[in-house]
Amino acid sequence: MPRPDPSACDADALIDAVIDREGRYVNHPADRGGPTCWGITEAVARAEGYAGAMRDLPRSEAASIYRRLYWLRPGFDKVALRAPKIAAELFDTGVNMGTGTAVAFLQRALNALNRTARDYPDIAVDRDIGPRTLSALDGFLKARGKGGETVLLRAMEALQGERYIALAERRPSQEAFLYGWLANRIGDG
């Protein structure tokens, strides 16, 4: 299923698209996350209070977990007000790699694109959407205009793609997932 148009950055549409893409119950032997349902790992479901069988995790519970843990808690809703495409990418990457990793990609890209701090100061790569990260994003968008959002998105996706390949190189069992990650998580999917 193609990813929704991120220009509107409708959190419900993003969550529905991830759930549709992840599918129902899966327990792939090479998946280090263990059993998942709707893309939610058993460890996350348990930490969020779900006690039932993973095969029976309600879609609505998965959607609620995505909203709390992968949209609101990391502050991607705040990014969406400034740069909807970036927020959509943060959400999708955060679901697959962890929200801290997604934020680190944004922070690294912002630092690399600030023209040696002429457009805005470097920020710490602390994996947290805070006032400095939001200020750097504002500075980037002001300096580069709306077209800059696409370039920033490409930089983040390049970092994501490199991480997938490095993971498959380090752990050959993860090659089972590499094609799907690159096909469904990078670019338009």
mmCIF file of C-alpha atoms in Angstrom:
data_model
loop_
_atom_site.group_PDB
_atom_site.id
_atom_site.type_symbol
_atom_site.label_atom_id
_atom_site.label_comp_id
_atom_site.label_asym_id
_atom_site.label_seq_id
_atom_site.Cartn_x
_atom_site.Cartn_y
_atom_site.Cartn_z
ATOM 1 C CA MET A 1 0.000 0.000 0.000
ATOM 2 C CA PRO A 2 1.465 3.406 -0.893
ATOM 3 C CA ARG A 3 2.221 5.840 1.879
ATOM 4 C CA PRO A 4 -0.324 8.647 2.257
ATOM 5 C CA ASP A 5 0.421 12.096 0.934
ATOM 6 C CA PRO A 6 2.466 13.576 3.778
ATOM 7 C CA SER A 7 1.771 17.173 2.760
ATOM 8 C CA ALA A 8 -1.356 17.173 4.921
ATOM 9 C CA CYS A 9 0.307 15.102 7.654
ATOM 10 C CA ASP A 10 -2.879 13.625 9.011
ATOM 11 C CA ALA A 11 -1.722 11.514 11.960
ATOM 12 C CA ASP A 12 -4.691 9.158 11.587
ATOM 13 C CA ALA A 13 -3.845 8.524 7.925
ATOM 14 C CA LEU A 14 -0.177 7.932 8.776
ATOM 15 C CA ILE A 15 -1.120 5.478 11.527
ATOM 16 C CA ASP A 16 -3.599 3.636 9.285
ATOM 17 C CA ALA A 17 -1.002 3.355 6.525
ATOM 18 C CA VAL A 18 1.604 1.900 8.904
ATOM 19 C CA ILE A 19 -0.893 -0.586 10.310
ATOM 20 C CA ASP A 20 -1.945 -1.646 6.801
ATOM 21 C CA ARG A 21 1.680 -2.010 5.696
ATOM 22 C CA GLU A 22 2.711 -3.952 8.818
ATOM 23 C CA GLY A 23 -0.248 -6.327 8.649
ATOM 24 C CA ARG A 24 -1.689 -8.717 11.204
ATOM 25 C CA TYR A 25 0.210 -11.169 13.371
ATOM 26 C CA VAL A 26 3.772 -12.052 12.328
ATOM 27 C CA ASN A 27 6.376 -14.114 14.139
ATOM 28 C CA HIS A 28 9.318 -14.245 11.699
ATOM 29 C CA PRO A 29 12.253 -16.239 13.100
ATOM 30 C CA ALA A 30 14.794 -13.622 11.936
ATOM 31 C CA ASP A 31 12.900 -10.696 13.471
ATOM 32 C CA ARG A 32 14.741 -9.776 16.650
ATOM 33 C CA GLY A 33 11.638 -7.929 17.839
ATOM 34 C CA GLY A 34 9.761 -11.204 18.223
ATOM 35 C CA PRO A 35 6.036 -11.574 17.595
ATOM 36 C CA THR A 36 4.244 -8.503 16.278
ATOM 37 C CA CYS A 37 0.683 -7.622 15.436
ATOM 38 C CA TRP A 38 -0.103 -4.561 13.351
ATOM 39 C CA GLY A 39 3.631 -3.816 13.655
ATOM 40 C CA ILE A 40 3.487 -3.540 17.455
ATOM 41 C CA THR A 41 6.043 -5.790 19.164
ATOM 42 C CA GLU A 42 5.018 -7.942 22.067
ATOM 43 C CA ALA A 43 7.375 -6.030 24.385
ATOM 44 C CA VAL A 44 5.755 -2.693 23.477
ATOM 45 C CA ALA A 45 2.231 -4.104 23.773
ATOM 46 C CA ARG A 46 3.006 -5.512 27.233
ATOM 47 C CA ALA A 47 4.651 -2.268 28.364
ATOM 48 C CA GLU A 48 1.482 -0.446 27.295
ATOM 49 C CA GLY A 49 -0.724 -2.767 29.358
ATOM 50 C CA TYR A 50 -1.944 -5.251 26.749
ATOM 51 C CA ALA A 51 -2.080 -8.712 28.351
ATOM 52 C CA GLY A 52 -3.831 -10.784 25.676
ATOM 53 C CA ALA A 53 -2.435 -13.007 22.962
ATOM 54 C CA MET A 54 -0.486 -11.006 20.387
ATOM 55 C CA ARG A 55 -2.566 -12.540 17.570
ATOM 56 C CA ASP A 56 -5.605 -10.876 19.126
ATOM 57 C CA LEU A 57 -4.229 -7.345 19.590
ATOM 58 C CA PRO A 58 -7.082 -5.098 18.460
ATOM 59 C CA ARG A 59 -6.271 -2.755 15.582
ATOM 60 C CA SER A 60 -7.685 0.122 17.640
ATOM 61 C CA GLU A 61 -5.230 -0.645 20.478
ATOM 62 C CA ALA A 62 -2.348 -0.674 17.992
ATOM 63 C CA ALA A 63 -3.498 2.703 16.625
ATOM 64 C CA SER A 64 -3.655 4.122 20.143
ATOM 65 C CA ILE A 65 -0.119 2.883 20.878
ATOM 66 C CA TYR A 66 1.191 4.413 17.647
ATOM 67 C CA ARG A 67 -0.406 7.767 18.474
ATOM 68 C CA ARG A 68 0.938 7.877 22.039
ATOM 69 C CA LEU A 69 4.423 6.414 21.581
ATOM 70 C CA TYR A 70 5.333 7.234 17.994
ATOM 71 C CA TRP A 71 3.540 10.536 17.312
ATOM 72 C CA LEU A 72 2.802 12.540 20.476
ATOM 73 C CA ARG A 73 5.530 11.428 22.912
ATOM 74 C CA PRO A 74 8.446 12.225 20.571
ATOM 75 C CA GLY A 75 6.873 15.550 19.531
ATOM 76 C CA PHE A 76 6.342 14.729 15.859
ATOM 77 C CA ASP A 77 3.035 16.601 16.062
ATOM 78 C CA LYS A 78 5.062 19.779 16.689
ATOM 79 C CA VAL A 79 7.212 19.089 13.642
ATOM 80 C CA ALA A 80 4.061 18.526 11.555
ATOM 81 C CA LEU A 81 3.002 22.137 12.154
ATOM 82 C CA ARG A 82 6.229 23.283 10.443
ATOM 83 C CA ALA A 83 7.139 20.536 7.979
ATOM 84 C CA PRO A 84 4.492 17.871 7.309
ATOM 85 C CA LYS A 85 6.734 15.716 5.085
ATOM 86 C CA ILE A 86 9.440 15.644 7.751
ATOM 87 C CA ALA A 87 6.919 14.696 10.444
ATOM 88 C CA ALA A 88 5.589 11.864 8.291
ATOM 89 C CA GLU A 89 9.119 10.583 7.737
ATOM 90 C CA LEU A 90 9.967 10.859 11.438
ATOM 91 C CA PHE A 91 6.876 8.841 12.292
ATOM 92 C CA ASP A 92 7.533 6.081 9.768
ATOM 93 C CA THR A 93 11.240 5.833 10.612
ATOM 94 C CA GLY A 94 10.443 5.984 14.323
ATOM 95 C CA VAL A 95 8.081 3.035 14.015
ATOM 96 C CA ASN A 96 10.718 0.975 12.216
ATOM 97 C CA MET A 97 13.961 2.092 13.904
ATOM 98 C CA GLY A 98 12.889 3.857 17.075
ATOM 99 C CA THR A 99 11.887 7.472 17.517
ATOM 100 C CA GLY A 100 15.288 8.468 18.914
ATOM 101 C CA THR A 101 17.013 7.200 15.775
ATOM 102 C CA ALA A 102 14.547 9.088 13.581
ATOM 103 C CA VAL A 103 15.161 12.316 15.502
ATOM 104 C CA ALA A 104 18.933 11.785 15.298
ATOM 105 C CA PHE A 105 18.640 11.568 11.496
ATOM 106 C CA LEU A 106 16.792 14.918 11.499
ATOM 107 C CA GLN A 107 19.318 16.544 13.821
ATOM 108 C CA ARG A 108 22.332 15.272 11.877
ATOM 109 C CA ALA A 109 20.812 16.448 8.590
ATOM 110 C CA LEU A 110 19.982 19.881 10.034
ATOM 111 C CA ASN A 111 23.568 20.268 11.272
ATOM 112 C CA ALA A 112 24.998 19.237 7.913
ATOM 113 C CA LEU A 113 22.706 21.604 6.007
ATOM 114 C CA ASN A 114 23.196 24.782 8.064
ATOM 115 C CA ARG A 115 26.105 26.066 5.931
ATOM 116 C CA THR A 116 28.616 25.966 8.790
ATOM 117 C CA ALA A 117 26.136 27.544 11.197
ATOM 118 C CA ARG A 118 25.464 30.581 8.982
ATOM 119 C CA ASP A 119 21.729 29.815 8.745
ATOM 120 C CA TYR A 120 21.229 28.637 12.359
ATOM 121 C CA PRO A 121 23.479 27.187 15.065
ATOM 122 C CA ASP A 122 24.444 23.528 15.248
ATOM 123 C CA ILE A 123 22.347 21.501 17.653
ATOM 124 C CA ALA A 124 23.191 18.543 19.856
ATOM 125 C CA VAL A 125 22.290 15.184 18.398
ATOM 126 C CA ASP A 126 20.434 14.242 21.567
ATOM 127 C CA ARG A 127 17.622 12.287 19.862
ATOM 128 C CA ASP A 128 14.979 14.591 21.348
ATOM 129 C CA ILE A 129 12.620 17.080 19.676
ATOM 130 C CA GLY A 130 13.111 20.084 21.925
ATOM 131 C CA PRO A 131 13.170 23.853 21.472
ATOM 132 C CA ARG A 132 16.625 23.876 19.837
ATOM 133 C CA THR A 133 15.719 21.239 17.273
ATOM 134 C CA LEU A 134 12.489 23.051 16.429
ATOM 135 C CA SER A 135 14.373 26.350 16.184
ATOM 136 C CA ALA A 136 16.944 24.767 13.855
ATOM 137 C CA LEU A 137 14.131 23.357 11.713
ATOM 138 C CA ASP A 138 12.516 26.806 11.585
ATOM 139 C CA GLY A 139 15.878 28.335 10.634
ATOM 140 C CA PHE A 140 16.408 25.765 7.896
ATOM 141 C CA LEU A 141 12.942 26.279 6.418
ATOM 142 C CA LYS A 142 13.358 30.071 6.549
ATOM 143 C CA ALA A 143 16.750 29.902 4.812
ATOM 144 C CA ARG A 144 15.773 27.310 2.203
ATOM 145 C CA GLY A 145 12.058 27.883 1.698
ATOM 146 C CA LYS A 146 9.421 25.225 1.209
ATOM 147 C CA GLY A 147 11.572 23.378 -1.344
ATOM 148 C CA GLY A 148 14.097 22.846 1.409
ATOM 149 C CA GLU A 149 11.754 20.403 3.096
ATOM 150 C CA THR A 150 12.234 17.973 0.189
ATOM 151 C CA VAL A 151 16.027 18.220 0.431
ATOM 152 C CA LEU A 152 15.933 17.671 4.196
ATOM 153 C CA LEU A 153 13.683 14.649 3.635
ATOM 154 C CA ARG A 154 16.176 13.204 1.128
ATOM 155 C CA ALA A 155 19.040 13.667 3.592
ATOM 156 C CA MET A 156 17.100 11.834 6.298
ATOM 157 C CA GLU A 157 16.205 9.009 3.914
ATOM 158 C CA ALA A 158 19.859 8.693 2.862
ATOM 159 C CA LEU A 159 20.840 8.208 6.504
ATOM 160 C CA GLN A 160 18.050 5.686 6.940
ATOM 161 C CA GLY A 161 19.062 3.707 3.842
ATOM 162 C CA GLU A 162 22.684 3.585 4.939
ATOM 163 C CA ARG A 163 21.623 2.245 8.318
ATOM 164 C CA TYR A 164 19.546 -0.530 6.741
ATOM 165 C CA ILE A 165 22.440 -1.648 4.556
ATOM 166 C CA ALA A 166 24.911 -1.518 7.456
ATOM 167 C CA LEU A 167 22.502 -3.594 9.552
ATOM 168 C CA ALA A 168 22.227 -6.246 6.842
ATOM 169 C CA GLU A 169 26.015 -6.282 6.472
ATOM 170 C CA ARG A 170 26.529 -6.758 10.226
ATOM 171 C CA ARG A 171 23.771 -9.320 10.657
ATOM 172 C CA PRO A 172 23.145 -11.419 7.545
ATOM 173 C CA SER A 173 19.859 -12.700 9.013
ATOM 174 C CA GLN A 174 18.508 -9.174 8.497
ATOM 175 C CA GLU A 175 18.981 -9.472 4.730
ATOM 176 C CA ALA A 176 15.564 -11.170 4.824
ATOM 177 C CA PHE A 177 14.076 -7.724 5.475
ATOM 178 C CA LEU A 178 16.396 -5.409 3.498
ATOM 179 C CA TYR A 179 14.493 -5.387 0.212
ATOM 180 C CA GLY A 180 11.206 -4.618 1.958
ATOM 181 C CA TRP A 181 12.764 -1.889 4.077
ATOM 182 C CA LEU A 182 14.231 -0.176 1.035
ATOM 183 C CA ALA A 183 11.061 -0.674 -1.043
ATOM 184 C CA ASN A 184 8.576 0.389 1.601
ATOM 185 C CA ARG A 185 10.429 2.757 3.933
ATOM 186 C CA ILE A 186 12.537 4.933 1.620
ATOM 187 C CA GLY A 187 11.022 7.450 -0.798
ATOM 188 C CA ASP A 188 7.432 7.113 -1.881
ATOM 189 C CA GLY A 189 7.268 3.472 -0.838
#
